[in-house]
Coordinates of C-alpha atoms in Angstrom, one line a residue:
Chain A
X1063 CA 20.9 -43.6 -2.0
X1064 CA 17.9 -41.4 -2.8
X1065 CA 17.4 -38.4 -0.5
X1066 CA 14.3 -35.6 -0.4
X1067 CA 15.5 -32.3 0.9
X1068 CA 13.5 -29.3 2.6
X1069 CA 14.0 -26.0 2.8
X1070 CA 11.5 -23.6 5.1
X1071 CA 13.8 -21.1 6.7
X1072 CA 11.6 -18.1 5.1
X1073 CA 9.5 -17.4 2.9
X1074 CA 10.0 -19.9 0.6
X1075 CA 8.5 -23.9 0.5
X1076 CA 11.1 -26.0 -1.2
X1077 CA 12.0 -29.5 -1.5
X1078 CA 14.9 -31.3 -3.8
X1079 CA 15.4 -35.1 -4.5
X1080 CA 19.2 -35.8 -4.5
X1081 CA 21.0 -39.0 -4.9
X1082 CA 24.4 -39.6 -3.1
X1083 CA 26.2 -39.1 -6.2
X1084 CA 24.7 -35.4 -5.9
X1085 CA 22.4 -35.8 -8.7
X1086 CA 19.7 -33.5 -8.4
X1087 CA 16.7 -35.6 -10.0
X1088 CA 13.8 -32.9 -9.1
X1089 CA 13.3 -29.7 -7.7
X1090 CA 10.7 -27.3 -6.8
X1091 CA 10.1 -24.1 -5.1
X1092 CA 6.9 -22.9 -4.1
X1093 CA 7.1 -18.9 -5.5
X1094 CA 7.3 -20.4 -8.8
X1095 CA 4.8 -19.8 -11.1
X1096 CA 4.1 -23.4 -12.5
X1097 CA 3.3 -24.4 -9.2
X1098 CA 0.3 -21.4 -8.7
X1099 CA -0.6 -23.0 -11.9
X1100 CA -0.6 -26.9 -10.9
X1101 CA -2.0 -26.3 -7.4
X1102 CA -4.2 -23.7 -8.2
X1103 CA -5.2 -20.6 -6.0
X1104 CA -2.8 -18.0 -4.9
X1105 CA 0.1 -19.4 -2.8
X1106 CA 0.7 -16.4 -0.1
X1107 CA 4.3 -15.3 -0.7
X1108 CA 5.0 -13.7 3.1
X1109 CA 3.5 -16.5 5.4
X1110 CA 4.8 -19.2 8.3
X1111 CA 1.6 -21.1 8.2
X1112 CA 1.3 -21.3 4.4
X1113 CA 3.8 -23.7 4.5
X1114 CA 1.9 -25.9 6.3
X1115 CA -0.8 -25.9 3.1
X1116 CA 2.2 -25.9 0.7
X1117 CA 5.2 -28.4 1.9
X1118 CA 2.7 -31.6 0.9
X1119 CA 2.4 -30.3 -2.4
X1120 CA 5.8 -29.3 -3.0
X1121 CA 6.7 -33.2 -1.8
X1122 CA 4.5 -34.8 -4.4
X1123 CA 5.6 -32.3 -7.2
X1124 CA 9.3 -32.8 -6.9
X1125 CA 8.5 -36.6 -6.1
X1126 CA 7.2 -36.6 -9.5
X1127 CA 9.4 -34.7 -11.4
X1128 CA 12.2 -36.6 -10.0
X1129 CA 10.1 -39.6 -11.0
X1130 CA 10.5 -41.7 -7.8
X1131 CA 8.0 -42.3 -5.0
X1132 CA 8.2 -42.1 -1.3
X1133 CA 9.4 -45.7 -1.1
X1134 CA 12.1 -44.6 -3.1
X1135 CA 14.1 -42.6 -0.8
X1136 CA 17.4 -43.6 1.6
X1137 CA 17.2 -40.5 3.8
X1138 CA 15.5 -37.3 4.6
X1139 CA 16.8 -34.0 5.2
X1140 CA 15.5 -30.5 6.5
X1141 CA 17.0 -26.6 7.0
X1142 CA 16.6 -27.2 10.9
X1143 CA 18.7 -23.3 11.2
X1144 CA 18.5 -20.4 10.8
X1145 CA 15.2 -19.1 10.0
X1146 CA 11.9 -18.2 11.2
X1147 CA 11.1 -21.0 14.1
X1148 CA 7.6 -21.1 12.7
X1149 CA 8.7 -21.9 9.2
X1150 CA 11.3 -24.1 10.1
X1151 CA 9.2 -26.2 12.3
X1152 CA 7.0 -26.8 9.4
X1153 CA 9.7 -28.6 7.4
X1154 CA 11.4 -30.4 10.4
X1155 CA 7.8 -31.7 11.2
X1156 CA 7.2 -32.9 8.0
X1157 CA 10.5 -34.8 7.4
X1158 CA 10.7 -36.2 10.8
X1159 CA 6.9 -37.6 9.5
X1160 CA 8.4 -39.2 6.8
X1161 CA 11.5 -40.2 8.5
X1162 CA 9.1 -42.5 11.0
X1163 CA 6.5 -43.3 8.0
X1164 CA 9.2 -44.8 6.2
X1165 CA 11.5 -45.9 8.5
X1166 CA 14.8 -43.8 7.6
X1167 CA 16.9 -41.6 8.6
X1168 CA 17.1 -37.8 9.4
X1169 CA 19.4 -35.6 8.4
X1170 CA 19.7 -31.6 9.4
X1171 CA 21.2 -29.2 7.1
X1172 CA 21.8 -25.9 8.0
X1173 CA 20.7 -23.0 5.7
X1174 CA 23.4 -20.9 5.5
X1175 CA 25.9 -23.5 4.9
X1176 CA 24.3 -24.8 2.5
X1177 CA 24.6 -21.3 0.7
X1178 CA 28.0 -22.6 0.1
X1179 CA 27.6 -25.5 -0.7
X1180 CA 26.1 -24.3 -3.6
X1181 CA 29.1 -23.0 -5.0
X1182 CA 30.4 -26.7 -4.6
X1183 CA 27.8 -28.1 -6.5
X1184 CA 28.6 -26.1 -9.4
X1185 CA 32.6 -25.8 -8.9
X1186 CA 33.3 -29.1 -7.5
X1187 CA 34.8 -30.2 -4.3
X1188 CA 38.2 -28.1 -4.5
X1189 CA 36.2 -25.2 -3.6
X1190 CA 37.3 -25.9 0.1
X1191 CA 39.0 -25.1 2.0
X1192 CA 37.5 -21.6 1.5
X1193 CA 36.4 -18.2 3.2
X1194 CA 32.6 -18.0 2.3
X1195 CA 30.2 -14.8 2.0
X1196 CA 26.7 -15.3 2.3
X1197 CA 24.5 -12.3 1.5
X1198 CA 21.0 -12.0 1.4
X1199 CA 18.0 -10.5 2.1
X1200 CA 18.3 -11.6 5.9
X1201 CA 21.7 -12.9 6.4
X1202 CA 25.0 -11.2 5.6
X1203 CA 27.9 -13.3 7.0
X1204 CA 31.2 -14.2 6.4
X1205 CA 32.9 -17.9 7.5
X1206 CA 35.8 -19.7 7.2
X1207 CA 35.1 -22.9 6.0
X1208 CA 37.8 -25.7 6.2
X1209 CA 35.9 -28.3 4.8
X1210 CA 32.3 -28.6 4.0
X1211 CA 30.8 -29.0 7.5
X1212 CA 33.4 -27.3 9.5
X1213 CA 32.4 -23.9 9.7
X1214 CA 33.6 -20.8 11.9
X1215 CA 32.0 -17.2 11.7
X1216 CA 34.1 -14.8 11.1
X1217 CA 31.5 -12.1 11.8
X1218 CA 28.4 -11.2 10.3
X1219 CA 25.8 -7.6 10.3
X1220 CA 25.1 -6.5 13.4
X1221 CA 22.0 -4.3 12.1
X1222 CA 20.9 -4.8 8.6
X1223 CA 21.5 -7.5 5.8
X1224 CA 22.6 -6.2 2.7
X1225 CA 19.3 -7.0 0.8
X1226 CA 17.6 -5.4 3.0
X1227 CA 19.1 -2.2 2.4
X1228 CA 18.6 -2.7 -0.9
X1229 CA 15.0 -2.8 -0.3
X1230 CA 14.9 -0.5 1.7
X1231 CA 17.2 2.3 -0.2
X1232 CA 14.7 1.5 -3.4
X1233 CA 11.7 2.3 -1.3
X1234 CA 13.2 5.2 -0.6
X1235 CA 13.7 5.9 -4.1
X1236 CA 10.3 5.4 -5.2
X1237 CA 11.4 2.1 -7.2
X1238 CA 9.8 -1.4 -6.7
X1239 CA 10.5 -4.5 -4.6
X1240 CA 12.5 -6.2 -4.7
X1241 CA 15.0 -3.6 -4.3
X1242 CA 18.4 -5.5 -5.6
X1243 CA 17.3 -5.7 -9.4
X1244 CA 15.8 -2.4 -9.1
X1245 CA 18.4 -1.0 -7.6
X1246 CA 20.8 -2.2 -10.0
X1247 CA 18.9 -1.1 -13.4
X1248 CA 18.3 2.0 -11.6
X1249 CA 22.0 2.4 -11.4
X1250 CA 23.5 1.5 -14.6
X1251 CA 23.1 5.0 -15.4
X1252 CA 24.1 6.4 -12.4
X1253 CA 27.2 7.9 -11.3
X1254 CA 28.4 6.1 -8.3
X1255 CA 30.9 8.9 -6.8
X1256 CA 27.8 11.3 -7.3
X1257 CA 27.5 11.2 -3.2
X1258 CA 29.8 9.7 -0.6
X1259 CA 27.7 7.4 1.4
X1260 CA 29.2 5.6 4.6
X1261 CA 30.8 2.4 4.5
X1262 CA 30.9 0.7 7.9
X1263 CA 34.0 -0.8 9.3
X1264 CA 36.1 -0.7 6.2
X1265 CA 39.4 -0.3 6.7
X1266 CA 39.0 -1.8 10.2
X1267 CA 40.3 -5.2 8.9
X1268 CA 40.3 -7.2 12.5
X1269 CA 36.9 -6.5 12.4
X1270 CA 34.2 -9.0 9.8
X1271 CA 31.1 -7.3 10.8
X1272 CA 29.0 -6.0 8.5
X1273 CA 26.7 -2.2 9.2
X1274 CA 23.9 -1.2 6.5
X1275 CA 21.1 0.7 8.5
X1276 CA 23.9 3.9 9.0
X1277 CA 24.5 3.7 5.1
X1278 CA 20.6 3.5 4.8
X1279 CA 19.7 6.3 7.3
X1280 CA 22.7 8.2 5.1
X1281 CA 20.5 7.6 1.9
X1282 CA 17.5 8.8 3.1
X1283 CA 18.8 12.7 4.5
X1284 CA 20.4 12.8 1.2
X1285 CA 17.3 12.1 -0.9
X1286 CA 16.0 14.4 1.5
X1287 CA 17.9 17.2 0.7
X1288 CA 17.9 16.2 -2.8
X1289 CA 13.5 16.8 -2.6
X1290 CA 14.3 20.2 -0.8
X1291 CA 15.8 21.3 -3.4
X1292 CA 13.3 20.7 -6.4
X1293 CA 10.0 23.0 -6.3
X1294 CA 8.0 19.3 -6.8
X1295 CA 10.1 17.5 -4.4
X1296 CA 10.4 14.6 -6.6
X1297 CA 13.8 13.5 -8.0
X1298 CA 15.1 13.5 -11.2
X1299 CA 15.2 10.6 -13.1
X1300 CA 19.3 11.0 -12.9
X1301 CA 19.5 12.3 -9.3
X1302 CA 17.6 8.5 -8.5
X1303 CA 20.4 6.8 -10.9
X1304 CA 23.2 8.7 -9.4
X1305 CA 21.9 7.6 -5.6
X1306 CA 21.5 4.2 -6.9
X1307 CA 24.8 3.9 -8.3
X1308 CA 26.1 5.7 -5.4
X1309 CA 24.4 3.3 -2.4
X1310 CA 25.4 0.2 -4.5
X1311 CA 28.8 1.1 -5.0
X1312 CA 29.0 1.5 -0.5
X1313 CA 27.2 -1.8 -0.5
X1314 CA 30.0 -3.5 -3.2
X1315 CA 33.0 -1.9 -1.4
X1316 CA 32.5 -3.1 1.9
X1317 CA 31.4 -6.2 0.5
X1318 CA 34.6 -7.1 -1.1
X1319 CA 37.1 -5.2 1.4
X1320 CA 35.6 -7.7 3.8
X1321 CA 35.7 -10.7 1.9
X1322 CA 39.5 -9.7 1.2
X1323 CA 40.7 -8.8 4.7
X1324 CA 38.9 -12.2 5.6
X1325 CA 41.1 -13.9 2.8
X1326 CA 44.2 -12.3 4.3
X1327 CA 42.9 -13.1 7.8
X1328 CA 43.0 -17.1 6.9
X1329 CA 44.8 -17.6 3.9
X1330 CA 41.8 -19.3 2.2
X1331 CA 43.0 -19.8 -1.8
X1332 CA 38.9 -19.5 -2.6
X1333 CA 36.3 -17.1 -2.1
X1334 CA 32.7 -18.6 -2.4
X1335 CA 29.8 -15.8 -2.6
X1336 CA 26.0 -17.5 -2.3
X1337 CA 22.6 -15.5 -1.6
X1338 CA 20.6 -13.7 -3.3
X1339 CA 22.7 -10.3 -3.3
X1340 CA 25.2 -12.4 -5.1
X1341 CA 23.1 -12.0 -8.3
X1342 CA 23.9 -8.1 -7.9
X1343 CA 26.3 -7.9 -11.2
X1344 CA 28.6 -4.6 -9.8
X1345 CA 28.9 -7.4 -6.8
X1346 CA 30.1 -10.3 -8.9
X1347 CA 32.6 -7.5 -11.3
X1348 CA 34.0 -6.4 -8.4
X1349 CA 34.6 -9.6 -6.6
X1350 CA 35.8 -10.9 -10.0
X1351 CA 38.1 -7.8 -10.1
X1352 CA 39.8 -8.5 -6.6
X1353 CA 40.2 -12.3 -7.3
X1354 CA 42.4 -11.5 -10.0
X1355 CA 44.3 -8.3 -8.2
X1356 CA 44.8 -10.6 -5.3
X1357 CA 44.8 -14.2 -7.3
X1358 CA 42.5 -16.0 -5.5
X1359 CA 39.5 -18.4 -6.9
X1360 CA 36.2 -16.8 -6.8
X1361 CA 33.4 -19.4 -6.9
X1362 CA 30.0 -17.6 -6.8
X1363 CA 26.5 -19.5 -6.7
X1364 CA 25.1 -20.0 -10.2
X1365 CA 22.0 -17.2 -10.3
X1366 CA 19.5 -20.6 -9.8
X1367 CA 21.0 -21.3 -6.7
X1368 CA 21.6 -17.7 -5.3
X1369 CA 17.9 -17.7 -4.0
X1370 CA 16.7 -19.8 -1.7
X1371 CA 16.0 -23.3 -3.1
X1372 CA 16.3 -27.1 -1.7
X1373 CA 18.9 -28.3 -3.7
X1374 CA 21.6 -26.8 -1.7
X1375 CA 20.9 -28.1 0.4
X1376 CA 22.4 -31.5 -1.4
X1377 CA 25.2 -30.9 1.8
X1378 CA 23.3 -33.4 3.4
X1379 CA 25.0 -35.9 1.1
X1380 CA 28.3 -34.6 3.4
X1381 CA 26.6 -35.2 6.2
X1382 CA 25.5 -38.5 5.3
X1383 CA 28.6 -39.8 3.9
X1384 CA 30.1 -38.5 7.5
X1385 CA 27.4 -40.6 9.6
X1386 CA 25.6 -37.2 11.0
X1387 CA 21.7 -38.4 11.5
X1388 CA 19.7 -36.5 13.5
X1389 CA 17.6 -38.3 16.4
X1390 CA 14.1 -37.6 16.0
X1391 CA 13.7 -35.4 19.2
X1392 CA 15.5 -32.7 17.2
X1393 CA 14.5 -28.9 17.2
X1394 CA 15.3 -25.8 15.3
X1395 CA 17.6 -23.1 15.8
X1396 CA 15.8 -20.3 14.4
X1397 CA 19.3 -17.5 15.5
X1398 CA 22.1 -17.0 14.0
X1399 CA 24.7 -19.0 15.9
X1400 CA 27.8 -16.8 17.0
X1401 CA 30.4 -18.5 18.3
Chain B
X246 CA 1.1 8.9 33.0
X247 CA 0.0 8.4 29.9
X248 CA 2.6 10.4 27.6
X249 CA 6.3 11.0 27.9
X250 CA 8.6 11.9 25.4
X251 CA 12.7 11.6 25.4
X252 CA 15.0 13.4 23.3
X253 CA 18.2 11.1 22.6
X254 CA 21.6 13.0 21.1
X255 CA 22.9 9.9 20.1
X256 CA 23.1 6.5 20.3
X257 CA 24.7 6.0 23.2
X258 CA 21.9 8.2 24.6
X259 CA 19.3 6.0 23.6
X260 CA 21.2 2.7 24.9
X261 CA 20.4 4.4 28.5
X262 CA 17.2 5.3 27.6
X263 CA 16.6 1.2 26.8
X264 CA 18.4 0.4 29.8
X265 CA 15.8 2.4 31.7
X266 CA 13.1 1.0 29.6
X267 CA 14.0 -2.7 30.6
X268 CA 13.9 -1.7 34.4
X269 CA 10.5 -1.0 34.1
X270 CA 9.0 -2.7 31.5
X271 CA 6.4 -5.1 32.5
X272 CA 6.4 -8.8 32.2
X273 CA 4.3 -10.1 28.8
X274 CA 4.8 -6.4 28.0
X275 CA 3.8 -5.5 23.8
X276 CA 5.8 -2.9 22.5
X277 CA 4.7 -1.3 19.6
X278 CA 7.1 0.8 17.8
X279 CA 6.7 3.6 14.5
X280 CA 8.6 6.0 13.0
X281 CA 10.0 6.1 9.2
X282 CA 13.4 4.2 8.3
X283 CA 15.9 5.3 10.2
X284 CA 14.6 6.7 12.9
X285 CA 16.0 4.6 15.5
X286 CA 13.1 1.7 16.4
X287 CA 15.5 -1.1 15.8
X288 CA 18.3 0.7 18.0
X289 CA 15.6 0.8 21.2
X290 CA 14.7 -2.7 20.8
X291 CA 18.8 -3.3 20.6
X292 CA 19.2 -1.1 23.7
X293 CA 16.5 -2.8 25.9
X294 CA 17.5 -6.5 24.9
X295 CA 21.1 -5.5 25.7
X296 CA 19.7 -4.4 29.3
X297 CA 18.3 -7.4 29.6
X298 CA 21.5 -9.8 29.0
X299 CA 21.5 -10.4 25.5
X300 CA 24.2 -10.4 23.2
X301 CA 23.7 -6.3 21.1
X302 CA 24.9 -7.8 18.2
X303 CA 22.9 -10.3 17.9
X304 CA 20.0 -7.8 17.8
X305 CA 19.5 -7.7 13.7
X306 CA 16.7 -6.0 11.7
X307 CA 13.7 -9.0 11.4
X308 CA 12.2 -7.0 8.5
X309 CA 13.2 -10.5 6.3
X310 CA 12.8 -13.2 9.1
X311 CA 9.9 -11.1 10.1
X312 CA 10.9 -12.3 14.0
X313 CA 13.6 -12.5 15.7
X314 CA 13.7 -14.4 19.0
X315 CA 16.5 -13.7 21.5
X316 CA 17.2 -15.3 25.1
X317 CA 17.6 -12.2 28.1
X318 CA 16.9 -12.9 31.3
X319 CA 13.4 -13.2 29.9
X320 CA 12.1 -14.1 26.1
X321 CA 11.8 -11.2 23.5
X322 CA 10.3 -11.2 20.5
X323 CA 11.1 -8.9 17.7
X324 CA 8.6 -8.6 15.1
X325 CA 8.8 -6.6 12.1
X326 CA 6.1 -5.8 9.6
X327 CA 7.3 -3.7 7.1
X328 CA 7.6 -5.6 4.4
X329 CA 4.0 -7.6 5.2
X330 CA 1.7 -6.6 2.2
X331 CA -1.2 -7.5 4.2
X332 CA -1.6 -7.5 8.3
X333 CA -3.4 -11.1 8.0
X334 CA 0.3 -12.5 7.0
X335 CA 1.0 -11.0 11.0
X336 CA -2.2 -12.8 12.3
X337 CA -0.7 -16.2 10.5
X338 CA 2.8 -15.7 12.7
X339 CA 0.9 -16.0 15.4
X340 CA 1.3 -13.5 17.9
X341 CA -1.4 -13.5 20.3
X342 CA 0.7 -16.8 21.2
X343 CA 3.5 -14.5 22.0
X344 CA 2.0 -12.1 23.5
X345 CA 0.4 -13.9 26.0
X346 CA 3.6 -15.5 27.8
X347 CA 6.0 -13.5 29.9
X348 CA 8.6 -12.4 27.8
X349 CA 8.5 -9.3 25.8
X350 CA 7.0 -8.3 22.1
X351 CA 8.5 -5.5 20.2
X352 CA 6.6 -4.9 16.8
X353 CA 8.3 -2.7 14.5
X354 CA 6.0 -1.2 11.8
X355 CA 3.3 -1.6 14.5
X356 CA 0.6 0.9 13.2
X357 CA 0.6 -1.8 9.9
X358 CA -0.9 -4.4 12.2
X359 CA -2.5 -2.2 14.5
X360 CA -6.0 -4.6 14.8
X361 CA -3.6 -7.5 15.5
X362 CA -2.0 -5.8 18.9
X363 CA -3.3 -6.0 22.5
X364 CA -5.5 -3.3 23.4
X365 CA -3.1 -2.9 26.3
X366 CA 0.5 -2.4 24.9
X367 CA 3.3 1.0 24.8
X368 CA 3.1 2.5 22.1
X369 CA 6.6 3.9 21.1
X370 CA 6.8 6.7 17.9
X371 CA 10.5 7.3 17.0
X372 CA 11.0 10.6 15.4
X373 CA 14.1 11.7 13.8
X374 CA 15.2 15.2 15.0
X375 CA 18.9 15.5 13.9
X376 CA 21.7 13.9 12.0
X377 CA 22.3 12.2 15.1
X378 CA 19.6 12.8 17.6
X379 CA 16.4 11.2 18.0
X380 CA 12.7 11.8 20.0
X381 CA 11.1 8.8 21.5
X382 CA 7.1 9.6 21.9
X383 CA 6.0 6.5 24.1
X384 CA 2.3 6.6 24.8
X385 CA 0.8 4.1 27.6
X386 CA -2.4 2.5 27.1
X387 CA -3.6 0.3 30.3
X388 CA -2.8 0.5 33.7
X389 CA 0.3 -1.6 33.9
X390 CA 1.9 0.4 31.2
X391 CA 0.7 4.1 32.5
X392 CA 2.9 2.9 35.9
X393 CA 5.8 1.7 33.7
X394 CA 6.2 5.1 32.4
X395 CA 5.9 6.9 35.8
X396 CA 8.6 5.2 36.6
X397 CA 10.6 5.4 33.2
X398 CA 10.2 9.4 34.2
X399 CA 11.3 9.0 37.7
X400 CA 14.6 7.0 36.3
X401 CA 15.7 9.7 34.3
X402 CA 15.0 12.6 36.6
X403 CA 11.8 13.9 34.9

């Protein structure tokens, strides 16, 4: 079986053809630049509706690439949660189209699982049963994943995600956006015990959650008194390196002191790390570090699948092979379920 | 009135001074909040939406989702704009369609979207006085809101 996949949680319009053998034939997502080029125009990168002009496209590009046509595919599946209801709405509306169109069925993936299940896609199924982190730019969770649908949350930020205090730490800094790679240049530099910054919860191993807006306020009275003391109130080229190094190094420790008391917490064998802040390379040393201090299996997403992408979300194959269709009265769940 | 400003020590200071808020908030109210990173914006919104039965950790910077919706006793909306390079990306969320049901709109990073918002809304400007402490500027504009903050006053014994 042939099944089209979309992904509309965010920002991003994606769509992946995948076949039960999870074989991913085609795959597009709509930041990338061939696709400005194909389509023409500029494709807005920060807008709900704009999926609405993009999703069609994106359909008939990875359609191509994968070198099928509609009447090709067995199923169709859609990120129905978590996300921006907007967004999502756009992607459930145009597979449940399809899904009637064609007369198929629907399938519902949800987003942040499917995270993980990009570490499965590139590690193979023994990468369950497995604690999971997802960090991101809007998510920053850990689970406890005893197969690959069965899912607990183990906790999660209550405040900021991760990758947003990376963006929001480089703003502070004066560097660019996105803040994780410009964060991390910034930092290889740096010295990362230059200032103490705050690291939420750690320690406290019954507790999962996550805290990043206290680390970030801490940043910003510390570049503060950094400005006060220079006569041009601008910060040395060092001084930015050392903070950098500094902030990632909170981020990376809390980041893996979680991940490890949630090992301990289940005694999970593997560690699977998906989301965009899993590209950060002090993240993936560190983790890599700890799996082999504590000798577990690390699995973390390839960098092509850290971002948000369709092809993940192939764990609608799972759901498939498990006889989970969706009727087509379904709806999204734009929250984070907390259960 | 049309003014009032709160000092808040802490953050347990500015959970009651959300609580308060939600008493007296409006239905459909718009709630527009400023103030630099930090400064304590996301913490009201978390302190009112607590008030009102939901869940405080489930209360999350939007600035990536760019809205968060949570169920209270009523619907709130949490926008966030910051990271909107252009204020028509807020017009294609949709907001006026929020705005005009009952539940109510917080916009963080308000003054970034200003010609988007209701000319009747509460302006809030967070201002960070201390390691810890924080001033909440609200300023009403309408009726509906000028009456909420008489009351807001009255609450807190000012």
């Amino acid at each position: 079986m042939i099944v089209l996949i979309l992904e509309t949680t965010c920002d991003e319009t994606a769509a992946a053809v995948v076949s039960d053998q999870l074989e991913v034939k085609g795959a597009v997502v709509a930041s990338q630049h061939d696709l400005h080029q194909r389509f023409g125009g500029i494709v807005p990168e920060i807008a709900s509706r704009a999926h609405v002009e993009r999703i069609l496209p994106v359909i008939d590009e990875t359609l191509r690439r994968a070198g099928i046509t509609l009447a090709d595919l067995g199923a169709v599946a859609v990120a129905t949660q978590p996300g921006l209801a907007g967004s999502l709405l756009v992607g459930l509306t145009a597979a449940k189209t399809l899904c009637v169109a064609l007369d198929i069925p629907l399938v519902a993936v949800n987003h942040l699982q499917a995270h993980v299940y990009a570490c499965r896609l590139a590690d193979g199924p023994g990468v369950f049963p497995c604690v999971a982190l997802i960090v991101s730019g809007g998510h920053t969770s850990l689970y406890h994943c005893a197969g690959p649908l069965d899912f607990t949350l183990l906790g999660s930020t209550i405040d900021d995600a991760a990758g947003e205090a990376f963006d929001k730490v480089a703003s502070l800094l004066g560097l660019p956006y996105p803040g994780g790679p410009a964060i991390q240049k910034a930092a290889a530099g740096g010295n990362a015990k230059a200032a103490r910054f705050p690291r939420a919860f750690l320690g406290q191993d019954e507790r999962l959650d996550f805290s990043f807006s206290g680390l970030k306020t801490s940043v910003r009275y510390h570049v503060e008194r950094l400005r006060a003391k220079r006569p041009d109130g601008q910060l040395s080229a060092q001084e930015i390196a050392d903070v950098a190094a500094s902030f990632q190094a909170a981020v990376v420790d809390v980041l893996v002191d979680k991940s490890l008391a949630a090992m301990r917490q289940t005694a999970a064998e593997t560690l699977c790390v998906g989301g965009g802040v899993a590209a950060n390379a002090a993240l993936r040393e560190a983790l890599a570090a700890a799996a082999e201090k504590a000798k577990f299996r690390l699995s973390i997403a390839p960098l092509r699948l850290c971002t948000d992408n369709a092809v993940m979300g192939a764990i609608a194959i799972e759901r498939i092979r498990a006889g989970l269709y969706e009727e087509l009265d379904l709806d999204v769940t734009p929250g984070l379920v907390r259960t | 009135m049309k003014t009032f400003s709160c000092l808040c020590g802490n953050v347990a200071a500015t959970g009651r001074l959300g609580a308060a808020l939600a008493a007296v908030l409006p239905r459909g109210a718009v709630v527009a909040l400023d103030g630099e990173l930090g400064s304590g914006k996301t913490e009201l919104v978390r302190a009112v939406a607590a008030a009102a039965g939901v869940d405080p950790r489930a209360v999350i910077s939007p600035t990536f989702i760019l809205l968060n919706e949570y169920a209270g006793r009523l619907p709130i909306y949490h926008f966030d704009a910051y990271r909107l390079a252009r204020d028509e990306e807020f017009a294609q969320l949709g907001p006026e369609e929020y705005f005009a049901g009952s539940g109510w709109s917080f916009i963080e990073w308000a003054q970034k979207v200003a010609r988007f918002l209701p000319e009747e809304r509460l302006e809030v400007r967070a201002e960070t006085t201390g390691e810890t402490s924080r001033t909440f500027h609200f300023r009403a504009l309408g009726a509906a809101y000028e009456r909420g903050l008489d009351a807001l006053a009255a609450s807190l014994g000012k």
